[in-house]
GROMACS .gro file of C-alpha atoms in nm:
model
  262
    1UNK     CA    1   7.150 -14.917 -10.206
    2UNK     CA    2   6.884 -14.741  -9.991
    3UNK     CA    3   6.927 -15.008  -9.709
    4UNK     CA    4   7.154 -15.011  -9.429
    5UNK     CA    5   7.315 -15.339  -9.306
    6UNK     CA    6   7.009 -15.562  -9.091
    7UNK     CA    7   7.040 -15.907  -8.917
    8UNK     CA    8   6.830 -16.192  -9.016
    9UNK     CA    9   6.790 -16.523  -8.797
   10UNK     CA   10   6.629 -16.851  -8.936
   11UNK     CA   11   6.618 -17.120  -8.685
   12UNK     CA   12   6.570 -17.405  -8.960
   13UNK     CA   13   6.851 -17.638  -8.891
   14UNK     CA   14   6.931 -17.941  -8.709
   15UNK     CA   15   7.088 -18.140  -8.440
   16UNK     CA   16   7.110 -18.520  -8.304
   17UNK     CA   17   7.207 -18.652  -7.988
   18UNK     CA   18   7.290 -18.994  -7.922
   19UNK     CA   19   7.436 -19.131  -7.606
   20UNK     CA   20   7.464 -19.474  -7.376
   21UNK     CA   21   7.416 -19.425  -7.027
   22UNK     CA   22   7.483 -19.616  -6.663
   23UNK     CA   23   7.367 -19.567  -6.295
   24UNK     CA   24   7.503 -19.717  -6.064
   25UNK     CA   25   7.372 -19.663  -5.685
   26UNK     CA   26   7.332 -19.786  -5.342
   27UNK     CA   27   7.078 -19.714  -5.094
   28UNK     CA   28   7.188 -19.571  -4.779
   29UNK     CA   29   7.288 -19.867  -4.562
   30UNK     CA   30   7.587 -19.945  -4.310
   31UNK     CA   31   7.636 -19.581  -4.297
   32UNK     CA   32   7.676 -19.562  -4.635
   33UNK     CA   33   7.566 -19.422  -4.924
   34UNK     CA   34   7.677 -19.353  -5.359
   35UNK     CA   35   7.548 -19.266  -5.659
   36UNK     CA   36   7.788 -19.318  -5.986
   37UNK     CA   37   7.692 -19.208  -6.328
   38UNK     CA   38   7.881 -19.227  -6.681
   39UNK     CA   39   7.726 -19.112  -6.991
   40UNK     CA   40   7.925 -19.148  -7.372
   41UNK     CA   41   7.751 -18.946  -7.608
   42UNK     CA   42   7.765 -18.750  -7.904
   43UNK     CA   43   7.574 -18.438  -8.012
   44UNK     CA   44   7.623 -18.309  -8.333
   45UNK     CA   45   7.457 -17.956  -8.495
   46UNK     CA   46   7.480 -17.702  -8.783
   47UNK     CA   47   7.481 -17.388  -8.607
   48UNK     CA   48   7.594 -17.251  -8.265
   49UNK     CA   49   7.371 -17.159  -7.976
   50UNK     CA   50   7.208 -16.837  -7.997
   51UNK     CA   51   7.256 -16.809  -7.611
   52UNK     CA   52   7.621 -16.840  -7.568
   53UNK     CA   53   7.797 -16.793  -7.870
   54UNK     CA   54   7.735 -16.599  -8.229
   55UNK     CA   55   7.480 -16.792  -8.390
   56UNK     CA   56   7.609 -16.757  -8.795
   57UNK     CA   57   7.795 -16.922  -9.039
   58UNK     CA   58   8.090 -16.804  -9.177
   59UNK     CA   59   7.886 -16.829  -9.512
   60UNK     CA   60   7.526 -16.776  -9.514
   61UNK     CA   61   7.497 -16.987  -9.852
   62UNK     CA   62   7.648 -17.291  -9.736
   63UNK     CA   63   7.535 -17.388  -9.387
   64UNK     CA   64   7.607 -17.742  -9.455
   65UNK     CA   65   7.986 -17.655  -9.384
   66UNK     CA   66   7.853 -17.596  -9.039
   67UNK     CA   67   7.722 -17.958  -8.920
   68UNK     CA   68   7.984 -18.056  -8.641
   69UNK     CA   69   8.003 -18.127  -8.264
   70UNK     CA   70   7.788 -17.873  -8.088
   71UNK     CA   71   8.007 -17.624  -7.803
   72UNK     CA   72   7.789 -17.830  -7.527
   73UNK     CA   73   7.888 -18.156  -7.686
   74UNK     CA   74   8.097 -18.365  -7.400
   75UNK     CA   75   8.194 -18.701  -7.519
   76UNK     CA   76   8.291 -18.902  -7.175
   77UNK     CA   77   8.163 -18.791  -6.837
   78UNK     CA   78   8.189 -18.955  -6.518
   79UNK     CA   79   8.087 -18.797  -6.196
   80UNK     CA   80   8.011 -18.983  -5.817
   81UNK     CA   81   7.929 -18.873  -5.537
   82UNK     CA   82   7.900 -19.045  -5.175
   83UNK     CA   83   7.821 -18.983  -4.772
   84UNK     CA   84   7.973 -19.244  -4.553
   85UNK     CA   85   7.890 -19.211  -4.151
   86UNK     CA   86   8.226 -19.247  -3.945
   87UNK     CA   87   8.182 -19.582  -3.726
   88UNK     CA   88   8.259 -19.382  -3.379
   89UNK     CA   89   8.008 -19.275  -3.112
   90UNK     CA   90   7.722 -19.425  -2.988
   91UNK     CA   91   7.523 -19.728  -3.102
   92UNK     CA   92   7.800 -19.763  -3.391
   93UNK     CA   93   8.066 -20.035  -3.482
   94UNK     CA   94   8.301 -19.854  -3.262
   95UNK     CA   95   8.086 -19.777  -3.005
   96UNK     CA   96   8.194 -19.601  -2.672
   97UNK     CA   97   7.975 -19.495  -2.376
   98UNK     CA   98   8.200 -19.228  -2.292
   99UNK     CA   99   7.992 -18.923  -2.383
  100UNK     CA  100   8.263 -18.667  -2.436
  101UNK     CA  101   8.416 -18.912  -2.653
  102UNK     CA  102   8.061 -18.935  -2.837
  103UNK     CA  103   8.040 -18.616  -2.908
  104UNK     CA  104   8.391 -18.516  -3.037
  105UNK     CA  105   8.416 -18.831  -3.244
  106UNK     CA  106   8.065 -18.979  -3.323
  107UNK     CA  107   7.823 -18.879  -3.597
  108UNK     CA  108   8.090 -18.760  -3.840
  109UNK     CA  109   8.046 -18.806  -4.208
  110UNK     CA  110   8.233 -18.797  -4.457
  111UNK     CA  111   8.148 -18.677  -4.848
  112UNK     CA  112   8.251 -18.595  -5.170
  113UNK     CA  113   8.171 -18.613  -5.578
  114UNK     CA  114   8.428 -18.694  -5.807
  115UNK     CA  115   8.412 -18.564  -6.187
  116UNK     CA  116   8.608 -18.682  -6.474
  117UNK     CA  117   8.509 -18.572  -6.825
  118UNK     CA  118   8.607 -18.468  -7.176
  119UNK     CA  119   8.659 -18.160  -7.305
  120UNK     CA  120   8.449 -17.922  -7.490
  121UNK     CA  121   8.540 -17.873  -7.860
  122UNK     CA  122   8.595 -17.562  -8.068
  123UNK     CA  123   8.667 -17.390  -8.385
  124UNK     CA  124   9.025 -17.297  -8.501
  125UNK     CA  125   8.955 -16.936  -8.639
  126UNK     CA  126   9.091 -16.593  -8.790
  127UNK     CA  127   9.071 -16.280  -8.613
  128UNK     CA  128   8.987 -16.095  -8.986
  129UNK     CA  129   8.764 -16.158  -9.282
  130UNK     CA  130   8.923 -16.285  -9.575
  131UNK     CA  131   8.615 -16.326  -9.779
  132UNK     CA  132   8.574 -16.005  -9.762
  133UNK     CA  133   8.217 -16.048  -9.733
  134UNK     CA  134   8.124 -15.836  -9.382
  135UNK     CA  135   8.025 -16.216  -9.285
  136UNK     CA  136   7.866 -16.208  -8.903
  137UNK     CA  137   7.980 -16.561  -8.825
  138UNK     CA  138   8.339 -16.605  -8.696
  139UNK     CA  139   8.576 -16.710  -8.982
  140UNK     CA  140   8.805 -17.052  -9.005
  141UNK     CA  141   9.153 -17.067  -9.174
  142UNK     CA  142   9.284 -17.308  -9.438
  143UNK     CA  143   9.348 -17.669  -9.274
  144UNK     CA  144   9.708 -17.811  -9.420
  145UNK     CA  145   9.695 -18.087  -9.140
  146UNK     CA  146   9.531 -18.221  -8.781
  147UNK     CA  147   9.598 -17.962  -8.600
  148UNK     CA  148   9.555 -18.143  -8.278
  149UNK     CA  149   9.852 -18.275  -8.086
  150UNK     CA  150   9.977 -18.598  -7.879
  151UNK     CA  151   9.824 -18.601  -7.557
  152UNK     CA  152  10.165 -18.595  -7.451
  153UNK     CA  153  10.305 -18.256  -7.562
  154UNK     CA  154   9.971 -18.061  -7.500
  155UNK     CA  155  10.035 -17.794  -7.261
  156UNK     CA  156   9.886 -17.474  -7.133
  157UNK     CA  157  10.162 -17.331  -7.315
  158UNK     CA  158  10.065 -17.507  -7.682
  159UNK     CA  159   9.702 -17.675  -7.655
  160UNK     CA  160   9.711 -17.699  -8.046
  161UNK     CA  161   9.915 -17.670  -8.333
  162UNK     CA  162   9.844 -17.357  -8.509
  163UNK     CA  163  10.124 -17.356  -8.786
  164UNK     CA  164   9.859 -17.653  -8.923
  165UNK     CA  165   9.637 -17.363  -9.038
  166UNK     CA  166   9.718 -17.061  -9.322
  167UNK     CA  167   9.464 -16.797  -9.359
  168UNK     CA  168   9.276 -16.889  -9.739
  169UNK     CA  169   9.301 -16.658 -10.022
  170UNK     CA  170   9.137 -16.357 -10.049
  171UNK     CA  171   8.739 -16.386 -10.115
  172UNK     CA  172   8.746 -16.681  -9.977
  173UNK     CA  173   8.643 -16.892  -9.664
  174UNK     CA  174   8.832 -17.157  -9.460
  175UNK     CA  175   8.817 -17.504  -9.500
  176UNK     CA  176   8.872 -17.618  -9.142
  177UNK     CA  177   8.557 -17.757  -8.996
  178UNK     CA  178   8.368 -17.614  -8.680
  179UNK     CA  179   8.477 -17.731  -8.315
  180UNK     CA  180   8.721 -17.962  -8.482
  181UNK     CA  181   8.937 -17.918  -8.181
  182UNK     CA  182   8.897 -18.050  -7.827
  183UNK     CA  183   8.996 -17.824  -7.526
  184UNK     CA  184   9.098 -17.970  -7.213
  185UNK     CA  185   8.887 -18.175  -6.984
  186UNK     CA  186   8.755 -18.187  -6.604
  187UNK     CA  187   8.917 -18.361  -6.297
  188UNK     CA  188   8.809 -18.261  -6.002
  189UNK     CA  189   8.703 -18.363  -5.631
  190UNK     CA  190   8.464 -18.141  -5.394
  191UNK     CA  191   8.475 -18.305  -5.032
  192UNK     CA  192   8.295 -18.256  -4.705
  193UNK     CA  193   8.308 -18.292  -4.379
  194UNK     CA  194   7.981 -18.281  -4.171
  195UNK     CA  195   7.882 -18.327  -3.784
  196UNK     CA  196   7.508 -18.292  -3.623
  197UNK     CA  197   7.511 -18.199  -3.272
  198UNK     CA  198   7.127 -18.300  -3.091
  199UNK     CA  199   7.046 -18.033  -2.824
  200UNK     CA  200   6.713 -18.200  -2.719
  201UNK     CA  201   6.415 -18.322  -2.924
  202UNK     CA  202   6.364 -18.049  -3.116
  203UNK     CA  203   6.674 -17.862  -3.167
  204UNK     CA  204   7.006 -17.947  -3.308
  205UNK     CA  205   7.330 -17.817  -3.449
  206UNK     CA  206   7.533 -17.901  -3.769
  207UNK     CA  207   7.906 -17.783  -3.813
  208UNK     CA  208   8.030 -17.829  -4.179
  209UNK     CA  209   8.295 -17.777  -4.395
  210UNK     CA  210   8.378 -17.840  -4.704
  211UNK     CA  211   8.638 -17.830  -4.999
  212UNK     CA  212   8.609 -17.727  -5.397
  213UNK     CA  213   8.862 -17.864  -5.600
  214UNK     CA  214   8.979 -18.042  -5.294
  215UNK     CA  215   9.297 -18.173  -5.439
  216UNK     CA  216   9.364 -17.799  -5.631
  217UNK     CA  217   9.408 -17.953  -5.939
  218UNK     CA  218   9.391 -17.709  -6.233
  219UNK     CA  219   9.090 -17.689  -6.481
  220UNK     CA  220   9.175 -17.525  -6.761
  221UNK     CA  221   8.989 -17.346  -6.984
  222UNK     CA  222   8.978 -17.312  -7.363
  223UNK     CA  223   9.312 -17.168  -7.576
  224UNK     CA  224   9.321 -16.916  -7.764
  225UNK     CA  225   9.159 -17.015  -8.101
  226UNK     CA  226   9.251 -16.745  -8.341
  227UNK     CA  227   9.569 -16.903  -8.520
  228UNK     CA  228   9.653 -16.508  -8.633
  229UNK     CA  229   9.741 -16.441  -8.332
  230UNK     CA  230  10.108 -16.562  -8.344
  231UNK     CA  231  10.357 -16.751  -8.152
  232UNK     CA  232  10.299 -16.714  -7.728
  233UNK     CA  233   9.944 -16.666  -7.834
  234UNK     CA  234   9.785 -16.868  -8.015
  235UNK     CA  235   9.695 -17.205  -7.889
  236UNK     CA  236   9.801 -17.036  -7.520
  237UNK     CA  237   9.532 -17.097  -7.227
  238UNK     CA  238   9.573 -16.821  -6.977
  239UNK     CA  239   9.335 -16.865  -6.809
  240UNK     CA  240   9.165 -17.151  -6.567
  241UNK     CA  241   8.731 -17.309  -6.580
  242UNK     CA  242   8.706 -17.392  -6.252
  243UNK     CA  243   8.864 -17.207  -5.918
  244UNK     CA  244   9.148 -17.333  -5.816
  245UNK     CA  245   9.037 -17.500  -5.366
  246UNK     CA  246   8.812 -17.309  -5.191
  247UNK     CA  247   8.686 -17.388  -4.818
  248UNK     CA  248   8.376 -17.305  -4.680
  249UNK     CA  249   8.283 -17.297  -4.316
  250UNK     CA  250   7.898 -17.344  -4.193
  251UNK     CA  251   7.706 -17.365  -3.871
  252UNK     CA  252   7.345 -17.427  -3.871
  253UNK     CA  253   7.099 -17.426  -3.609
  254UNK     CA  254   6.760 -17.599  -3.639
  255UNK     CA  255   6.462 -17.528  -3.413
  256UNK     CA  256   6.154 -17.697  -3.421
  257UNK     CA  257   5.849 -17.705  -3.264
  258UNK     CA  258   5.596 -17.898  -3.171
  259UNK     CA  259   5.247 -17.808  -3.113
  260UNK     CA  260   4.957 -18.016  -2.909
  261UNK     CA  261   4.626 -17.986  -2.857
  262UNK     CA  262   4.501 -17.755  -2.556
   0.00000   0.00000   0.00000
């Protein structure tokens, strides 16, 4: 009774990571040049990260209850990127000699990565303690049934089904296991468009543009978890991961110089 409430940390527990990985790429040739990479894993821990999210159970004397996907654990990803060299201009497949036509059509590329992966997992959860306990960690509900749905009626509007929950009894904690959910995944396309301009030996120009979430496709970011929250809430995203396109502009000028002996 003569102590007030403290915080203890014991980083004592575990994770694994296991994945199969392939790499595909080809040197730049032909104007052309790609790197493609897909990676299937798994990573699997006990406890949160103490960096990003709270980092306790919902009860301190059974941590075991814990093991589950990590928050950083990404199942599928894909992602490739490329820089192809438009075949106009000078000393190219479509060649010209024309040098206004050179230099408003030749030396163009082209680029872009594409990303396609799974998404993140996460806890259903309560937005009160039921134990009772003045636990730190963030509590789960009761699970009656999967509370994920058909890929087919998932929605921003209903990413989950949170009527598969009830809150437990009192002095008591939730069955429902940790990042037993999986939020919505990535698909998205940057692209750019690039020119270099030669303004003698030493100097040149480069123009550039290019395009986030080229194709404005929306990324959405995690529902609402807390299955207290109610209907219109809970299992709602409202909000997006990734911007929806934005364009950038850029002009660069290089100058170099060259220095002899006297």
């Amino acid at each position: 009774p003569a102590f007030g409430s403290f915080t203890s940390i014991q980083n004592r527990r575990s994770s694994t990571y296991h994945s199969a990985q392939i790499k595909m790429e080809k040197q730049y040739s032909h104007g052309l040049t790609f790197l493609s990479s897909l990676t299937w894993s798994k990573t699997m821990n006990d406890q949160p990260e103490i960096c990003c999210a709270a980092p306790f159970p919902q009860d301190s004397y059974n941590v075991a209850a814990e093991r589950g996907p990590a928050d950083f654990d990404q199942r599928l990803r894909w992602a490739s990127s490329f820089d192809y060299e438009l075949p106009f201009g000078r000393d190219r497949m479509f060649s010209t000699t024309n040098r206004a036509l050179d230099l408003a059509f030749g030396g163009w590329h082209v680029g872009g990565i594409y990303a396609l992966a799974s998404g993140f997992p996460f806890s259903p959860l309560l937005g009160f303690d039921p134990s009772n306990t003045g636990t730190q960690g963030i509590v789960r509900p009761n699970q009656l049934r999967d509370g994920s749905l058909p890929r087919g009626e998932r929605s921003a509007n209903l990413w989950f089904d949170p009527t598969a929950y009830e809150a437990p009894t009192t002095f008591a904690f939730g069955d429902a296991r940790r990042n037993s959910l999986i939020g919505p995944g990535i698909n998205t396309f940057d692209g750019s468009l690039r020119k270099l301009f030669s303004m003698g030996e030493t100097r040149n120009l480069q123009v550039r543009a290019e395009f986030f979430n080229m194709l404005n496709h929306p990324i959405f970011a995690q529902p609402d978890p807390f299955v207290d929250d109610g209907p219109g809430a809970a299992g709602v995203i409202t909000s997006i991961g990734i911007p929806m396109r934005k364009i950038q502009l850029g002009v660069k000028f290089n100058c170099g110089f060259i220095s002899g002996a006297g």
